[in-house]
Each structure stands twice: as structure tokens, then as C-alpha cells.
Amino acid sequence: MTDLIPTALALLCLLTALLPAGLAAVNLFALRRPAPEADPGLVSILIPARNEAGNIADTVRAALSSVAVPVEVIVGDDHSTDGTAEIVRALGDPRLRVAPVPPLPEGWTGKNHACAHIAGLANGRHLLFIDADVRLAPEGAASLTARARQVGAALVSGVPRQRTETLGEMLTVPMIDFLLVGFLPVPLMRRRADPALGAACGQLILFERAAYAVIGGHGAIRAFLHDGVRLPRLLRAAGHRTDLVAGSGLATCRMYRGFAEAWAGFSKNAHEGMATPRALPVWTLLLGCGQILPPLLVLAGLLGLIPPLALILAATATALSLATRAAITLAVRAPLATIPLHPAAVVVALAIQWNVLLRGVRAGAATWKGRTYPVSGA
């Protein structure tokens, strides 16, 4: 009887490791980089920027280097105090504009307000929103618009290749790709219009302009932080198609610099994602049993604390978990060091979510670009 419990637990670990492994195998085949196609239609590349002096010149130059489609670039200067606007103006390209963002109204989050403002100034048939730290590849805009035309999608998004240069970044940022590739059924998402299957990466989102206007654009989610979740679901609810593609070849991004910045950044979005009383226990079971517990059981087996069958099952689950992480890592061109760090990265991800859910207002607030956002969902 005592042997049955660890064996059953190891079997549960294997079964929960199989889910992301199977989905990743399917999704890595489905999530291809779209081929660019020449298109005479104007693409408006829209960049909300607040105190981005260290990033904005390279970001704008990359956007202006787009090929195969004509582009205009509009930078929304959101009350920067570090010379962001002056840096952009000094680039002196006729396709480039700096648009001062009006004061933030009550009930709006900063990024949504800036995005809504510059979208209203755009002339393009497609609106491509990128963050101020995203470097578009020359064919990035043309690839996204080509995919939108091919499948009739009102929204096409992808996760840029994430640059992680510190241990703290490697313990946090790679979970974006793991959760997306390992848990979103992409073929089902493409076949069904269910809003719950809608997903996007807020760092890189292309909209068909008319559809964006119909749902109210960023104004429809003015009080929310997670545009990558809210906007595709609104489009789907309105009868539009949304799609995801492999984004690692379309753009690059260094999302955060260090562990503290990553913790604050992921915390501010937590209550609109996993950190809900219904969702988080399920995620904890899936991620804890499938990704964290297997190597611990292997260690217990090597110490003779669990029976041989449980050790075999746990070792198989561990190998499956790390193989899944390795396959995703290679596909998205993440650092190889993130593979052995994977169990610890899952622990950190769950710690962020549980901290926000359980501590409520005591979890504090995320301060971002001089603005403070509650991380409790209040």
C-alpha cells in the first residue's frame, strides 16, 4: 500500500507532462513563420513610448527598415521626461511622426490610452502595434500582413524572440513561450471561433483597421492591462478570426532587465491571466505535477525513498518535461541555459501568481514607467 502512493503520484506526473509535450509537438509544426509578400497597402507601425530614450532610436530605425510593404511609423510620446520625443524627431524620416499623448484620463491604463490615441492618427489599412523595446525584422510587417490576408484574420500576432541576459530574466521570461506553445491548442484555435481560445502577444499585434475600429480598439479594454488576452477575445466574439504565428524570426525584444523588473512586470498582468481562484489551482496542478515534481521524485528514487516503478515513471516524466522545454527553446531561439532552469522557472511563475492571488492588496503594486498599477485585481 505504501508503494502505491508514490507510484500513483509518479503516474500523475507522467500524465500531466504528456499534455504540454503533445500540444507542443503539434503547435511547433502549426506555428510557422509566414512568408512575406509584397503588398501596396500601407501598414501603420504604432509605438507607444514612455521614457524609452535607451530603446526608441533602434526600435524606430528597425521599423523604418521594413521591406515589401509601405509603412508609416507613429511614436506616441506618453509624457516622457528623458528626451524620447527629441530622439525620434532627430531621425528625420518623412514616414515618421511623433504624436504627444494627451493626459491620462480616469479609468484608463497608460498603454491602452497611448495606443488608442495613435491608432486614431494612423492612415494604414493595417495597424501594427509594437512595444518600444521591440526590434522588427525587415520582413516582419510584410510577413504579418501576408498571413492576415491568407487566412482572412482581423488580428495576427506572434511572440518576438525574447532576449534574456541575466539569470533573473531566464527564470521568468521563457515561461511566455512555454505556456503558449505547451497549452494553447493552436489548430483548434484556428478552426473554432470560441473567444476563450483567443490569444496574442501584446508586444507584436497586427490588426485589420476596420475590425479594430468595430470593436472599439484599445478603448474597449481601457481599464485592463492584458491587451494580448482581451483584444483577440473581443474580435472573436464579434465574429472575426484571429491567428498566431511563429514570431521569433519577425522581431526581437528584451522585455525586462533583471529579476525585480520581471517580477513586477508579470505581477501587474497576473490577475488578468492565471491568478484567479478558479484558474490558478488548475494551473498549479498541471505545472506542479508535470514540471516541478518529477525531478524531485527522481531524487527521492535515487535515495531509495520510492519504489523502482515510481522512479521509472518519474524519470520518464522528467525527460518528457525537459524535452518539451528543449524543443520550444530551440524553436524560439532562447538561450540553451533555460532548459536546465526550467523546473525553477515554473516554481517562480507559480510563486508570482500565488503571491498576487493570496496576498491581495498586500502584494503591493507594480510601478511601471512612473505609473503604479495594483497587482491584486482591485
CSV table of C-alpha atoms in Angstrom, one decimal:
chain,number,residue,atom,x,y,z
A,1,MET,CA,0.0,0.0,0.0
A,2,THR,CA,2.8,2.4,0.8
A,3,ASP,CA,4.3,1.8,-2.6
A,4,LEU,CA,1.1,2.6,-4.4
A,5,ILE,CA,1.0,6.2,-3.3
A,6,PRO,CA,4.4,7.3,-4.8
A,7,THR,CA,3.7,5.2,-7.9
A,8,ALA,CA,0.3,6.8,-8.4
A,9,LEU,CA,1.9,10.2,-7.9
A,10,ALA,CA,4.6,9.5,-10.4
A,11,LEU,CA,2.0,8.3,-12.9
A,12,LEU,CA,0.0,11.5,-12.4
A,13,CYS,CA,3.3,13.4,-13.1
A,14,LEU,CA,3.8,11.5,-16.3
A,15,LEU,CA,0.2,12.1,-17.5
A,16,THR,CA,0.4,15.9,-16.8
A,17,ALA,CA,3.8,16.1,-18.5
A,18,LEU,CA,2.2,14.4,-21.6
A,19,LEU,CA,-0.3,17.3,-22.2
A,20,PRO,CA,2.2,20.1,-22.9
A,21,ALA,CA,4.5,17.7,-24.7
A,22,GLY,CA,1.8,16.6,-27.1
A,23,LEU,CA,0.5,20.1,-27.7
A,24,ALA,CA,4.0,21.4,-28.2
A,25,ALA,CA,4.7,18.8,-30.8
A,26,VAL,CA,1.5,19.8,-32.7
A,27,ASN,CA,1.9,23.6,-32.2
A,28,LEU,CA,5.6,23.8,-33.2
A,29,PHE,CA,4.5,22.3,-36.5
A,30,ALA,CA,1.5,24.6,-36.8
A,31,LEU,CA,3.2,27.8,-35.7
A,32,ARG,CA,5.3,28.6,-38.7
A,33,ARG,CA,6.9,31.9,-39.7
A,34,PRO,CA,4.7,33.3,-42.5
A,35,ALA,CA,6.4,34.1,-45.8
A,36,PRO,CA,6.4,37.8,-46.6
A,37,GLU,CA,4.5,39.0,-49.7
A,38,ALA,CA,4.7,42.4,-51.4
A,39,ASP,CA,1.6,44.5,-50.7
A,40,PRO,CA,0.9,48.0,-51.8
A,41,GLY,CA,-1.3,48.7,-48.8
A,42,LEU,CA,0.1,51.0,-46.1
A,43,VAL,CA,1.0,49.5,-42.7
A,44,SER,CA,0.9,51.9,-39.8
A,45,ILE,CA,3.6,50.8,-37.2
A,46,LEU,CA,2.4,52.3,-33.9
A,47,ILE,CA,4.8,52.5,-31.0
A,48,PRO,CA,3.6,53.8,-27.5
A,49,ALA,CA,6.6,55.1,-25.7
A,50,ARG,CA,7.1,56.5,-22.2
A,51,ASN,CA,10.7,57.3,-21.1
A,52,GLU,CA,12.3,55.0,-23.7
A,53,ALA,CA,15.4,57.0,-24.6
A,54,GLY,CA,17.5,53.9,-24.4
A,55,ASN,CA,15.4,51.9,-26.8
A,56,ILE,CA,13.5,54.2,-29.1
A,57,ALA,CA,16.1,55.0,-31.8
A,58,ASP,CA,16.9,51.4,-32.6
A,59,THR,CA,13.2,50.4,-32.5
A,60,VAL,CA,12.2,53.2,-34.9
A,61,ARG,CA,15.1,52.5,-37.3
A,62,ALA,CA,14.2,48.9,-37.4
A,63,ALA,CA,10.5,49.7,-38.2
A,64,LEU,CA,11.5,52.1,-40.9
A,65,SER,CA,13.7,49.4,-42.4
A,66,SER,CA,10.6,47.3,-43.2
A,67,VAL,CA,10.6,45.9,-46.8
A,68,ALA,CA,7.9,44.7,-49.2
A,69,VAL,CA,5.2,46.9,-47.7
A,70,PRO,CA,5.0,50.7,-47.4
A,71,VAL,CA,5.0,51.9,-43.8
A,72,GLU,CA,4.4,54.9,-41.7
A,73,VAL,CA,5.7,55.0,-38.1
A,74,ILE,CA,3.9,56.9,-35.4
A,75,VAL,CA,5.5,57.1,-31.9
A,76,GLY,CA,3.1,58.1,-29.2
A,77,ASP,CA,5.2,60.1,-26.7
A,78,ASP,CA,3.4,59.4,-23.4
A,79,HIS,CA,4.7,62.3,-21.3
A,80,SER,CA,8.3,61.2,-21.4
A,81,THR,CA,10.8,63.2,-19.4
A,82,ASP,CA,14.0,61.6,-20.8
A,83,GLY,CA,14.2,63.1,-24.3
A,84,THR,CA,12.3,60.2,-26.1
A,85,ALA,CA,10.5,62.6,-28.4
A,86,GLU,CA,13.6,64.6,-29.3
A,87,ILE,CA,15.5,61.4,-30.2
A,88,VAL,CA,12.7,60.3,-32.5
A,89,ARG,CA,12.4,63.7,-34.2
A,90,ALA,CA,16.1,63.8,-34.8
A,91,LEU,CA,15.8,60.7,-37.0
A,92,GLY,CA,14.3,62.9,-39.7
A,93,ASP,CA,12.4,60.5,-41.8
A,94,PRO,CA,9.3,61.7,-43.7
A,95,ARG,CA,7.5,58.5,-42.9
A,96,LEU,CA,7.9,59.1,-39.2
A,97,ARG,CA,5.8,61.2,-36.8
A,98,VAL,CA,5.9,61.9,-33.1
A,99,ALA,CA,2.4,62.2,-31.5
A,100,PRO,CA,2.2,63.7,-28.0
A,101,VAL,CA,-0.3,61.6,-26.0
A,102,PRO,CA,-2.9,63.6,-24.1
A,103,PRO,CA,-3.1,63.4,-20.3
A,104,LEU,CA,-4.2,60.0,-19.0
A,105,PRO,CA,-8.0,60.1,-18.3
A,106,GLU,CA,-9.6,58.5,-15.3
A,107,GLY,CA,-10.3,54.8,-15.8
A,108,TRP,CA,-7.6,54.2,-18.5
A,109,THR,CA,-4.3,52.3,-18.2
A,110,GLY,CA,-1.3,54.1,-19.8
A,111,LYS,CA,-0.5,51.8,-22.7
A,112,ASN,CA,-4.1,51.4,-23.8
A,113,HIS,CA,-4.6,55.2,-23.8
A,114,ALA,CA,-1.4,55.8,-25.8
A,115,CYS,CA,-2.3,53.0,-28.3
A,116,ALA,CA,-5.9,54.3,-28.8
A,117,HIS,CA,-4.6,57.8,-29.4
A,118,ILE,CA,-2.0,57.0,-32.1
A,119,ALA,CA,-4.4,54.5,-33.7
A,120,GLY,CA,-6.7,57.4,-34.3
A,121,LEU,CA,-3.9,59.2,-36.2
A,122,ALA,CA,-2.9,56.3,-38.4
A,123,ASN,CA,-3.6,56.0,-42.2
A,124,GLY,CA,-2.8,52.4,-42.8
A,125,ARG,CA,-5.1,49.5,-43.8
A,126,HIS,CA,-3.3,47.5,-41.1
A,127,LEU,CA,-2.2,48.7,-37.7
A,128,LEU,CA,0.9,47.0,-36.3
A,129,PHE,CA,1.4,47.8,-32.6
A,130,ILE,CA,4.8,47.1,-31.2
A,131,ASP,CA,6.3,47.9,-27.8
A,132,ALA,CA,9.1,50.4,-27.7
A,133,ASP,CA,11.7,47.7,-27.0
A,134,VAL,CA,10.7,45.5,-30.0
A,135,ARG,CA,13.0,45.4,-33.0
A,136,LEU,CA,11.1,44.4,-36.1
A,137,ALA,CA,12.9,42.3,-38.7
A,138,PRO,CA,12.9,43.8,-42.2
A,139,GLU,CA,10.2,41.4,-43.4
A,140,GLY,CA,8.3,41.4,-40.1
A,141,ALA,CA,5.5,43.7,-41.2
A,142,ALA,CA,5.1,42.1,-44.6
A,143,SER,CA,5.0,38.6,-43.1
A,144,LEU,CA,2.2,39.5,-40.7
A,145,THR,CA,0.1,41.3,-43.3
A,146,ALA,CA,0.6,38.3,-45.7
A,147,ARG,CA,-0.7,35.9,-43.1
A,148,ALA,CA,-3.7,38.2,-42.3
A,149,ARG,CA,-4.6,38.2,-46.0
A,150,GLN,CA,-4.1,34.5,-46.5
A,151,VAL,CA,-6.4,33.4,-43.6
A,152,GLY,CA,-8.7,36.4,-43.5
A,153,ALA,CA,-7.7,37.3,-40.0
A,154,ALA,CA,-8.5,40.5,-38.3
A,155,LEU,CA,-5.6,40.0,-35.9
A,156,VAL,CA,-2.3,38.2,-36.3
A,157,SER,CA,0.3,38.1,-33.5
A,158,GLY,CA,3.4,36.3,-32.5
A,159,VAL,CA,5.9,36.3,-29.6
A,160,PRO,CA,9.1,38.0,-30.6
A,161,ARG,CA,12.4,36.3,-29.8
A,162,GLN,CA,13.0,37.1,-26.2
A,163,ARG,CA,16.5,38.3,-25.3
A,164,THR,CA,17.3,37.2,-21.7
A,165,GLU,CA,20.7,38.3,-20.4
A,166,THR,CA,20.5,37.7,-16.7
A,167,LEU,CA,19.6,34.8,-14.5
A,168,GLY,CA,16.5,36.6,-13.3
A,169,GLU,CA,15.3,37.1,-16.8
A,170,MET,CA,16.0,33.4,-17.7
A,171,LEU,CA,13.9,32.3,-14.7
A,172,THR,CA,10.8,34.3,-15.8
A,173,VAL,CA,10.6,35.4,-19.4
A,174,PRO,CA,10.8,31.9,-21.1
A,175,MET,CA,7.5,30.9,-19.5
A,176,ILE,CA,5.7,33.1,-22.1
A,177,ASP,CA,6.7,30.7,-24.9
A,178,PHE,CA,6.3,27.6,-22.8
A,179,LEU,CA,2.7,28.4,-21.7
A,180,LEU,CA,1.7,29.5,-25.2
A,181,VAL,CA,3.2,26.6,-27.1
A,182,GLY,CA,2.6,23.9,-24.4
A,183,PHE,CA,-1.0,24.7,-23.5
A,184,LEU,CA,-2.8,26.6,-26.3
A,185,PRO,CA,-4.3,24.1,-28.9
A,186,VAL,CA,-3.4,26.2,-32.0
A,187,PRO,CA,-5.1,24.0,-34.6
A,188,LEU,CA,-8.3,24.1,-32.6
A,189,MET,CA,-7.9,27.8,-32.1
A,190,ARG,CA,-7.8,28.2,-35.9
A,191,ARG,CA,-10.8,26.0,-36.5
A,192,ARG,CA,-13.2,27.4,-33.8
A,193,ALA,CA,-14.3,30.9,-33.2
A,194,ASP,CA,-14.5,30.4,-29.4
A,195,PRO,CA,-13.4,33.6,-27.7
A,196,ALA,CA,-11.7,31.6,-24.9
A,197,LEU,CA,-9.2,30.3,-27.5
A,198,GLY,CA,-8.1,33.9,-28.5
A,199,ALA,CA,-4.6,34.7,-27.6
A,200,ALA,CA,-1.9,37.3,-28.7
A,201,CYS,CA,1.3,38.8,-27.6
A,202,GLY,CA,0.9,42.5,-26.8
A,203,GLN,CA,4.5,43.1,-27.9
A,204,LEU,CA,3.6,42.4,-31.6
A,205,ILE,CA,0.0,42.6,-32.8
A,206,LEU,CA,-1.2,43.4,-36.3
A,207,PHE,CA,-4.9,44.5,-36.7
A,208,GLU,CA,-7.0,44.9,-39.8
A,209,ARG,CA,-8.0,48.5,-39.3
A,210,ALA,CA,-11.8,48.2,-39.9
A,211,ALA,CA,-12.2,45.3,-37.5
A,212,TYR,CA,-10.1,47.1,-34.8
A,213,ALA,CA,-12.5,50.1,-35.1
A,214,VAL,CA,-15.6,48.0,-34.9
A,215,ILE,CA,-14.7,46.5,-31.5
A,216,GLY,CA,-13.7,49.9,-30.2
A,217,GLY,CA,-9.9,49.3,-30.3
A,218,HIS,CA,-7.9,49.7,-27.1
A,219,GLY,CA,-10.7,51.9,-25.8
A,220,ALA,CA,-12.8,48.8,-25.3
A,221,ILE,CA,-10.2,47.5,-22.8
A,222,ARG,CA,-9.3,50.9,-21.3
A,223,ALA,CA,-9.2,49.7,-17.7
A,224,PHE,CA,-7.3,46.5,-18.4
A,225,LEU,CA,-3.6,45.7,-18.7
A,226,HIS,CA,-3.5,42.4,-20.7
A,227,ASP,CA,-4.3,43.5,-24.3
A,228,GLY,CA,-2.9,40.2,-25.6
A,229,VAL,CA,-5.8,38.4,-23.9
A,230,ARG,CA,-8.6,40.9,-24.1
A,231,LEU,CA,-8.5,42.1,-27.7
A,232,PRO,CA,-8.4,38.8,-29.6
A,233,ARG,CA,-11.3,37.6,-27.5
A,234,LEU,CA,-13.3,40.7,-28.3
A,235,LEU,CA,-12.6,40.2,-32.0
A,236,ARG,CA,-13.6,36.6,-31.9
A,237,ALA,CA,-16.8,37.4,-30.0
A,238,ALA,CA,-17.6,39.9,-32.8
A,239,GLY,CA,-17.2,37.1,-35.4
A,240,HIS,CA,-13.6,37.9,-36.6
A,241,ARG,CA,-10.7,35.4,-37.0
A,242,THR,CA,-7.5,35.8,-35.1
A,243,ASP,CA,-4.3,33.9,-35.6
A,244,LEU,CA,-0.9,33.3,-34.1
A,245,VAL,CA,2.4,32.7,-36.0
A,246,ALA,CA,6.0,32.0,-35.0
A,247,GLY,CA,7.3,35.4,-34.1
A,248,SER,CA,10.9,34.7,-33.3
A,249,GLY,CA,12.0,35.4,-36.8
A,250,LEU,CA,9.8,38.5,-37.1
A,251,ALA,CA,11.1,40.6,-34.2
A,252,THR,CA,13.3,40.5,-31.1
A,253,CYS,CA,12.7,42.0,-27.6
A,254,ARG,CA,14.4,42.4,-24.3
A,255,MET,CA,11.3,42.5,-22.2
A,256,TYR,CA,12.8,43.1,-18.8
A,257,ARG,CA,16.2,43.8,-17.2
A,258,GLY,CA,16.7,41.7,-14.2
A,259,PHE,CA,14.6,39.7,-11.7
A,260,ALA,CA,13.0,42.5,-9.8
A,261,GLU,CA,11.7,44.2,-13.0
A,262,ALA,CA,10.4,40.9,-14.4
A,263,TRP,CA,8.6,40.1,-11.1
A,264,ALA,CA,6.9,43.5,-11.2
A,265,GLY,CA,6.0,43.2,-14.8
A,266,PHE,CA,4.5,39.8,-14.6
A,267,SER,CA,2.7,40.6,-11.4
A,268,LYS,CA,0.8,43.5,-12.9
A,269,ASN,CA,-0.7,41.2,-15.5
A,270,ALA,CA,-1.3,38.2,-13.2
A,271,HIS,CA,-4.9,38.9,-12.1
A,272,GLU,CA,-6.0,39.1,-15.7
A,273,GLY,CA,-4.4,35.7,-16.5
A,274,MET,CA,-3.7,32.8,-14.3
A,275,ALA,CA,-4.1,34.4,-10.8
A,276,THR,CA,-7.8,33.7,-10.3
A,277,PRO,CA,-9.4,31.4,-7.7
A,278,ARG,CA,-10.7,29.1,-10.3
A,279,ALA,CA,-7.7,29.0,-12.7
A,280,LEU,CA,-4.7,29.0,-10.5
A,281,PRO,CA,-5.3,25.7,-8.7
A,282,VAL,CA,-5.7,24.0,-12.0
A,283,TRP,CA,-2.5,25.6,-13.4
A,284,THR,CA,-0.7,24.6,-10.2
A,285,LEU,CA,-1.8,21.0,-10.6
A,286,LEU,CA,-0.8,20.9,-14.3
A,287,LEU,CA,2.5,22.7,-13.9
A,288,GLY,CA,3.4,21.4,-10.4
A,289,CYS,CA,2.8,17.7,-11.2
A,290,GLY,CA,4.1,17.9,-14.8
A,291,GLN,CA,7.1,20.1,-14.5
A,292,ILE,CA,8.2,20.6,-10.9
A,293,LEU,CA,7.5,17.3,-9.0
A,294,PRO,CA,9.1,14.8,-11.5
A,295,PRO,CA,12.8,15.7,-10.8
A,296,LEU,CA,12.0,15.8,-7.0
A,297,LEU,CA,10.6,12.2,-7.3
A,298,VAL,CA,13.7,11.2,-9.3
A,299,LEU,CA,15.9,12.5,-6.5
A,300,ALA,CA,13.8,10.6,-4.0
A,301,GLY,CA,14.1,7.5,-6.1
A,302,LEU,CA,17.9,7.8,-6.3
A,303,LEU,CA,17.9,8.0,-2.5
A,304,GLY,CA,15.8,4.8,-2.3
A,305,LEU,CA,12.8,6.6,-0.9
A,306,ILE,CA,10.3,5.4,-3.6
A,307,PRO,CA,9.9,2.1,-5.4
A,308,PRO,CA,11.6,1.4,-8.7
A,309,LEU,CA,8.4,1.7,-10.8
A,310,ALA,CA,7.7,5.1,-9.4
A,311,LEU,CA,11.3,6.1,-10.2
A,312,ILE,CA,11.0,4.9,-13.8
A,313,LEU,CA,7.7,6.8,-14.2
A,314,ALA,CA,9.2,10.0,-12.6
A,315,ALA,CA,12.3,9.8,-14.7
A,316,THR,CA,10.2,9.4,-17.9
A,317,ALA,CA,8.1,12.5,-16.8
A,318,THR,CA,11.3,14.5,-16.1
A,319,ALA,CA,12.7,13.6,-19.5
A,320,LEU,CA,9.5,14.5,-21.2
A,321,SER,CA,9.3,17.8,-19.4
A,322,LEU,CA,12.8,18.8,-20.3
A,323,ALA,CA,12.5,17.6,-23.8
A,324,THR,CA,9.4,19.8,-24.3
A,325,ARG,CA,11.3,22.8,-22.9
A,326,ALA,CA,14.2,22.0,-25.1
A,327,ALA,CA,12.1,21.7,-28.3
A,328,ILE,CA,10.4,25.1,-27.5
A,329,THR,CA,13.8,26.6,-26.6
A,330,LEU,CA,15.3,25.6,-30.0
A,331,ALA,CA,12.2,26.8,-31.9
A,332,VAL,CA,12.1,30.2,-30.3
A,333,ARG,CA,15.9,30.6,-30.3
A,334,ALA,CA,16.1,31.1,-26.5
A,335,PRO,CA,19.3,30.5,-24.6
A,336,LEU,CA,20.1,26.8,-24.0
A,337,ALA,CA,20.7,27.6,-20.3
A,338,THR,CA,16.9,28.0,-19.9
A,339,ILE,CA,16.5,24.2,-20.4
A,340,PRO,CA,18.0,23.0,-17.1
A,341,LEU,CA,16.5,26.1,-15.4
A,342,HIS,CA,13.0,25.0,-16.5
A,343,PRO,CA,11.7,23.5,-13.2
A,344,ALA,CA,12.9,26.5,-11.2
A,345,ALA,CA,11.3,28.8,-13.8
A,346,VAL,CA,8.0,27.1,-13.3
A,347,VAL,CA,8.3,27.5,-9.5
A,348,VAL,CA,9.0,31.2,-10.0
A,349,ALA,CA,6.0,31.6,-12.3
A,350,LEU,CA,3.6,30.0,-9.9
A,351,ALA,CA,5.1,32.0,-7.0
A,352,ILE,CA,4.3,35.2,-8.8
A,353,GLN,CA,0.7,34.1,-9.4
A,354,TRP,CA,0.1,32.9,-5.9
A,355,ASN,CA,1.6,36.0,-4.4
A,356,VAL,CA,-0.8,38.2,-6.3
A,357,LEU,CA,-3.8,36.0,-5.6
A,358,LEU,CA,-3.3,35.3,-1.9
A,359,ARG,CA,-1.7,38.5,-0.6
A,360,GLY,CA,-4.3,40.7,-2.3
A,361,VAL,CA,-3.6,44.4,-1.6
A,362,ARG,CA,-0.6,43.3,0.5
A,363,ALA,CA,1.0,42.1,-2.7
A,364,GLY,CA,1.5,45.8,-3.3
A,365,ALA,CA,1.6,47.4,-6.7
A,366,ALA,CA,3.7,47.2,-9.8
A,367,THR,CA,5.4,50.5,-10.7
A,368,TRP,CA,6.0,50.8,-14.4
A,369,LYS,CA,7.4,53.8,-16.3
A,370,GLY,CA,6.5,56.0,-13.3
A,371,ARG,CA,2.9,54.8,-13.0
A,372,THR,CA,1.6,52.5,-10.4
A,373,TYR,CA,-0.8,49.6,-11.0
A,374,PRO,CA,-2.4,47.4,-8.4
A,375,VAL,CA,-1.5,43.7,-8.7
A,376,SER,CA,-4.4,42.4,-6.7
A,377,GLY,CA,-7.1,42.8,-9.3
A,378,ALA,CA,-8.7,45.5,-7.2
